[in-house]
Each structure stands twice: as structure tokens, then as C-alpha cells.
XYZ file of C-alpha atoms in Angstrom:
291
model
C 0.000 0.000 0.000
C 1.448 3.345 -1.059
C 2.028 5.885 1.704
C -0.750 8.456 1.225
C -0.645 12.024 2.435
C -3.565 13.516 4.337
C -3.591 16.975 2.776
C -5.971 18.394 5.377
C -3.646 17.288 8.153
C -0.608 18.490 6.198
C -2.138 21.933 5.731
C -2.876 22.193 9.473
C 0.740 21.304 10.258
C 2.089 23.921 7.832
C -0.404 26.542 9.057
C 0.760 25.957 12.631
C 4.408 26.267 11.567
C 3.588 29.488 9.687
C 1.854 30.980 12.748
C 4.872 30.054 14.872
C 7.113 31.770 12.342
C 5.020 34.957 12.531
C 5.071 34.942 16.340
C 8.833 34.462 16.388
C 9.379 37.137 13.722
C 7.514 39.696 15.832
C 9.425 38.587 18.925
C 12.833 39.006 17.264
C 11.803 42.426 15.932
C 10.807 43.593 19.439
C 14.092 42.343 20.932
C 16.115 44.041 18.207
C 14.203 47.307 18.742
C 14.927 47.186 22.485
C 18.623 46.811 21.728
C 19.176 43.716 23.869
C 22.180 41.440 23.398
C 20.315 39.339 20.864
C 23.312 37.496 19.287
C 24.457 36.337 22.721
C 20.985 35.072 23.674
C 20.498 33.283 20.361
C 23.932 31.736 20.799
C 22.893 30.255 24.141
C 19.649 28.929 22.685
C 21.515 27.522 19.681
C 23.722 25.514 22.046
C 20.635 24.228 23.880
C 18.948 23.292 20.595
C 22.168 21.646 19.388
C 22.281 19.447 22.493
C 18.568 18.690 22.245
C 18.829 17.715 18.576
C 22.071 15.731 18.504
C 21.732 14.077 21.898
C 17.961 13.671 22.134
C 18.177 9.885 21.894
C 20.744 9.621 24.699
C 18.888 12.126 26.894
C 15.535 10.377 26.519
C 17.020 6.924 27.095
C 18.823 8.227 30.172
C 15.739 9.963 31.606
C 13.524 6.899 31.078
C 16.244 4.371 32.035
C 15.523 2.505 28.819
C 18.269 0.097 27.774
C 19.308 -0.672 24.202
C 18.959 -4.438 23.774
C 20.693 -6.871 21.436
C 18.845 -9.145 18.973
C 19.639 -12.255 21.018
C 17.926 -10.721 24.083
C 14.629 -9.881 22.341
C 14.762 -11.697 18.985
C 11.061 -11.418 18.150
C 10.983 -7.708 18.954
C 14.011 -7.104 16.742
C 12.446 -9.095 13.887
C 9.275 -7.009 14.129
C 11.159 -3.725 14.063
C 13.353 -4.828 11.159
C 10.402 -5.966 9.039
C 8.324 -2.849 9.778
C 11.275 -0.547 9.101
C 11.627 -2.230 5.710
C 7.919 -1.609 5.037
C 8.369 2.047 6.020
C 11.456 2.412 3.825
C 13.835 3.461 6.611
C 16.915 1.850 8.194
C 16.293 -0.421 11.167
C 16.624 1.718 14.320
C 18.171 0.601 17.572
C 15.767 -1.192 19.903
C 15.453 -0.409 23.615
C 13.389 -1.822 26.472
C 12.281 0.134 29.513
C 11.368 -1.575 32.792
C 8.096 0.044 33.867
C 4.537 -0.970 34.813
C 3.361 1.801 32.456
C 2.513 0.147 29.106
C 3.968 2.439 26.486
C 6.376 2.989 23.600
C 8.334 5.871 22.132
C 10.803 6.790 19.399
C 13.563 9.365 19.391
C 16.635 10.327 17.387
C 17.501 13.171 15.055
C 17.132 11.157 11.816
C 16.206 7.671 10.589
C 19.899 6.716 10.728
C 20.173 7.740 14.397
C 16.812 6.567 15.700
C 15.813 4.464 18.685
C 12.489 2.707 19.170
C 11.735 1.746 22.767
C 8.976 -0.225 24.473
C 8.229 -0.932 28.112
C 8.339 -4.521 29.331
C 4.704 -4.194 30.412
C 3.472 -3.379 26.906
C 5.158 -6.540 25.626
C 2.960 -8.529 28.009
C -0.210 -6.507 27.383
C -0.518 -6.505 23.587
C -0.930 -9.243 21.017
C 1.822 -9.520 18.360
C -0.308 -7.713 15.761
C -1.163 -4.907 18.194
C 2.489 -4.549 19.150
C 3.405 -4.302 15.467
C 0.858 -1.506 15.057
C 2.390 0.404 17.987
C 5.920 -0.088 16.633
C 4.747 1.091 13.208
C 3.372 4.249 14.839
C 6.768 4.953 16.378
C 8.569 4.222 13.107
C 6.253 6.720 11.414
C 7.559 9.385 13.812
C 11.055 8.436 12.678
C 10.128 8.507 8.992
C 8.419 11.891 9.404
C 11.472 13.310 11.242
C 9.278 14.579 14.052
C 12.198 15.176 16.420
C 13.657 17.631 13.890
C 10.267 19.299 13.350
C 9.587 19.852 17.044
C 13.164 20.950 17.746
C 12.897 23.666 15.101
C 9.443 24.636 16.361
C 10.646 25.002 19.949
C 13.877 26.890 19.166
C 12.634 30.391 19.918
C 10.298 29.164 22.640
C 13.509 28.333 24.487
C 14.719 31.879 23.787
C 11.486 33.269 25.230
C 11.903 31.091 28.332
C 15.467 32.358 28.772
C 14.336 35.991 28.596
C 11.489 35.237 31.008
C 14.063 34.086 33.560
C 16.100 37.261 33.049
C 12.901 39.282 33.329
C 12.353 37.931 36.838
C 15.794 39.130 37.929
C 15.387 42.440 36.107
C 12.051 43.059 37.784
C 13.580 42.317 41.179
C 16.653 44.533 40.903
C 15.863 47.199 38.325
C 14.537 50.547 39.532
C 13.545 51.627 36.055
C 9.984 50.819 35.160
C 10.786 51.052 31.448
C 13.886 48.827 31.626
C 14.366 46.982 28.289
C 14.576 43.666 30.137
C 11.217 44.253 31.817
C 9.529 45.154 28.529
C 11.174 42.204 26.794
C 10.110 39.952 29.667
C 6.457 40.871 29.298
C 6.634 40.241 25.553
C 8.518 36.976 26.176
C 5.796 35.707 28.524
C 3.154 36.311 25.852
C 5.311 34.753 23.114
C 6.165 31.761 25.274
C 2.569 30.836 26.073
C 1.307 31.461 22.524
C 4.164 29.429 21.058
C 3.603 26.616 23.551
C -0.052 26.365 22.518
C 0.993 26.216 18.856
C 3.725 23.645 19.571
C 1.230 21.493 21.472
C -1.157 21.697 18.516
C 1.701 20.735 16.185
C 2.534 17.777 18.437
C -1.065 16.581 18.328
C -1.095 16.794 14.521
C 2.124 14.740 14.417
C 0.384 12.038 16.463
C -2.460 11.893 13.952
C 0.108 11.596 11.154
C 1.943 8.773 12.964
C -1.344 6.916 13.489
C -2.016 7.133 9.759
C 1.517 5.995 9.030
C 1.034 2.933 11.230
C -2.159 2.068 9.364
C -0.368 2.220 6.005
C 2.662 0.237 7.190
C 0.641 -2.593 8.781
C -2.415 -2.256 6.503
C -4.504 -2.838 9.622
C -5.773 0.293 11.431
C -7.949 -1.923 13.630
C -4.879 -3.369 15.373
C -3.708 0.103 16.405
C -7.222 0.979 17.587
C -7.384 -2.040 19.899
C -3.804 -1.395 21.063
C -4.605 2.201 21.986
C -7.731 1.103 23.825
C -5.838 -1.555 25.785
C -3.059 0.867 26.744
C -5.540 3.554 27.761
C -7.640 1.144 29.848
C -4.563 -0.344 31.539
C -3.291 3.148 32.377
C -6.209 3.566 34.819
C -4.822 0.741 36.952
C -1.183 1.856 36.987
C -0.150 3.360 40.364
C 0.158 7.175 40.251
C 3.731 6.944 41.548
C 4.731 4.845 38.546
C 3.173 7.400 36.183
C 4.954 10.271 37.888
C 8.302 8.539 37.364
C 7.899 8.667 33.562
C 5.927 11.917 33.101
C 8.966 13.750 31.735
C 8.792 11.468 28.664
C 5.056 11.888 28.039
C 5.614 13.950 24.896
C 7.351 10.923 23.356
C 4.906 8.208 24.458
C 2.192 6.821 22.210
C -0.276 7.604 25.039
C 0.775 9.992 27.839
C 0.948 8.591 31.371
C -0.928 11.227 33.352
C -0.967 10.971 37.125
C -3.912 13.330 37.636
C -1.691 15.897 39.383
C -0.288 17.717 36.417
C -1.283 20.532 34.082
C -0.398 18.255 31.160
C -3.994 17.019 31.344
C -5.081 20.519 30.334
C -2.361 21.144 27.750
C -1.872 17.742 26.159
C 0.733 16.774 23.590
C -1.641 14.096 22.256
C -5.141 14.207 20.735
C -8.032 12.647 22.683
C -8.270 8.885 22.202
C -11.735 9.202 20.686
C -10.456 11.479 17.911
C -7.521 9.187 17.197
C -9.848 6.217 16.854
C -12.192 8.177 14.582
C -9.221 9.171 12.419
C -8.080 5.539 12.181
C -11.576 4.373 11.283
C -11.531 6.791 8.346
C -8.230 5.328 7.208
C -9.698 1.837 7.553
C -12.543 2.752 5.191
C -10.005 4.326 2.846
C -7.916 1.140 2.762
C -11.033 -0.874 1.984
C -11.711 1.375 -1.004
C -14.772 3.206 0.332
């Protein structure tokens, strides 16, 4: 089955990127007008983005305590990933396993040649082989779509806004001038940061829809991903809150976020609601059947 593009989804992704570009353009213009040390600030953010981009796989594996495993340790898992990567037309990524009662999976890495696909040991026990393949195909779609690169670029100036926000706090505390450039820039940075975060979250949700579609085309079975998502979501209700809290920093990468009920991530989610994801997959299912 040929990989088909959802033009409506694609247009929403590009519209979000365009709005981010406009927000950042205005932000840079305000900073330049105020005469702040813009090159120095951008230099700091560039270093942060460089680390995030080139070491994202190592950072995520370290934060989740996921371990890269050899083919002789998990032969069936490696065979699945290799076959699905071939279907997706990308090199086989490294495979990692994370010890956690939270059933989940994620992918990271700056490009298909430097990617890692990871699963928790609990998801290996929860899902059937076909459902697990659907989940792995979802993660491989993130790799194929270069979503780490997309979100790194999207968040570049959001990091700059966050940096200026921190300086704004110190400027507000110690400056006696009400019209200090840092105070004005700080107010603008707060607005830019929250607007950009909303747009980045929307972009992240669109990328999840795209990865769901990619999984359906790779496996040719959207129904397997639907049942997998339902199983993971239902099981999440029985996972202890402490276990969810331990992995919340990686929620943006997971196929379904592990929310403990004590976090604002429930209000500002990186993922679409499960019902919308299922509805999207059901449309793809009809499409694959020729309706």
C-alpha cells in the first residue's frame, strides 16, 4: 500500500508552523528594537537546541532508564522492528526496552539513521503480536516523518522566550527603572512563550495523527492500532500514580501519555483525545477498503 498524504492534516501542520514563524518574527523584531544582546541570547539557545537535537536519543534513554537491547535478548521484537522498518522504507533503528509498569512505547533520534524505538516490558505482556506491530509502526512513522527535527525547530525560539522570562524575573527584582528593556522584553517573552507553547502542542497533536495514519499504512490494519490504543488507555487507569509520575517527563514521546492526575499536562496535552484518534483511524480503515 502506497504511503498516502492527508492533505488536510498536512495543511494544518504547515499553518501551525507558519503561525509560529510569525510569532517568532515579531518577537525578534521587538528584541532588536529594544537593543538587547540578541546574538548572545540566540547563541545560548543555539547551544541548547544543538544538544537537544544531537543528543535527544541519549537524553531520553537516560531519563527513562531505557536500555538498548541486542537481537539475542529480544529476537522477536528485533524481527518485528526490522520488518516494519523495511515496510516504512527506513533503516532499522536501535531497539530499547524500559522496565516500567506503564505500558507504552516511544521513538527518538535526530534522523532515521540515528533513531531508537523503545517499548516498556509491560506493553510486551499486554498486547498481542499484531497490536504490538501496530504500535511499533506508529513509532517508526515518527522516525520517517522526522518529528524530532520538526519539534526541535518549532521550539527553538520558545527556548529563547523562556530564557528571557528568567532574566525578566531578575530584572524586575533589581531594576529601579519601570521602562527597563529587560522588563519590557520579559512581558513580551511571557506572551510569546505561552502562545508558542499552545501552537507547539497543537503541532505535536497533529504529528500524532500523522503517525497513526503511518502505522495504518505500514501494517495495513488500522484496527490493530485501535485495539492497542484502547488496551493501553484502559490499563493506564490501573497503573499506580507513583509509577506514572516517574515517567511523566517522557510523556511527549509516548504513544499515550501517562498522566498521574496531578499535572497541568492534562489541560495542555501533547496528544489528541483517544476518541479522535480512533475516529481518524476508522476513516483510514474505510479508505484502505476502497470506500
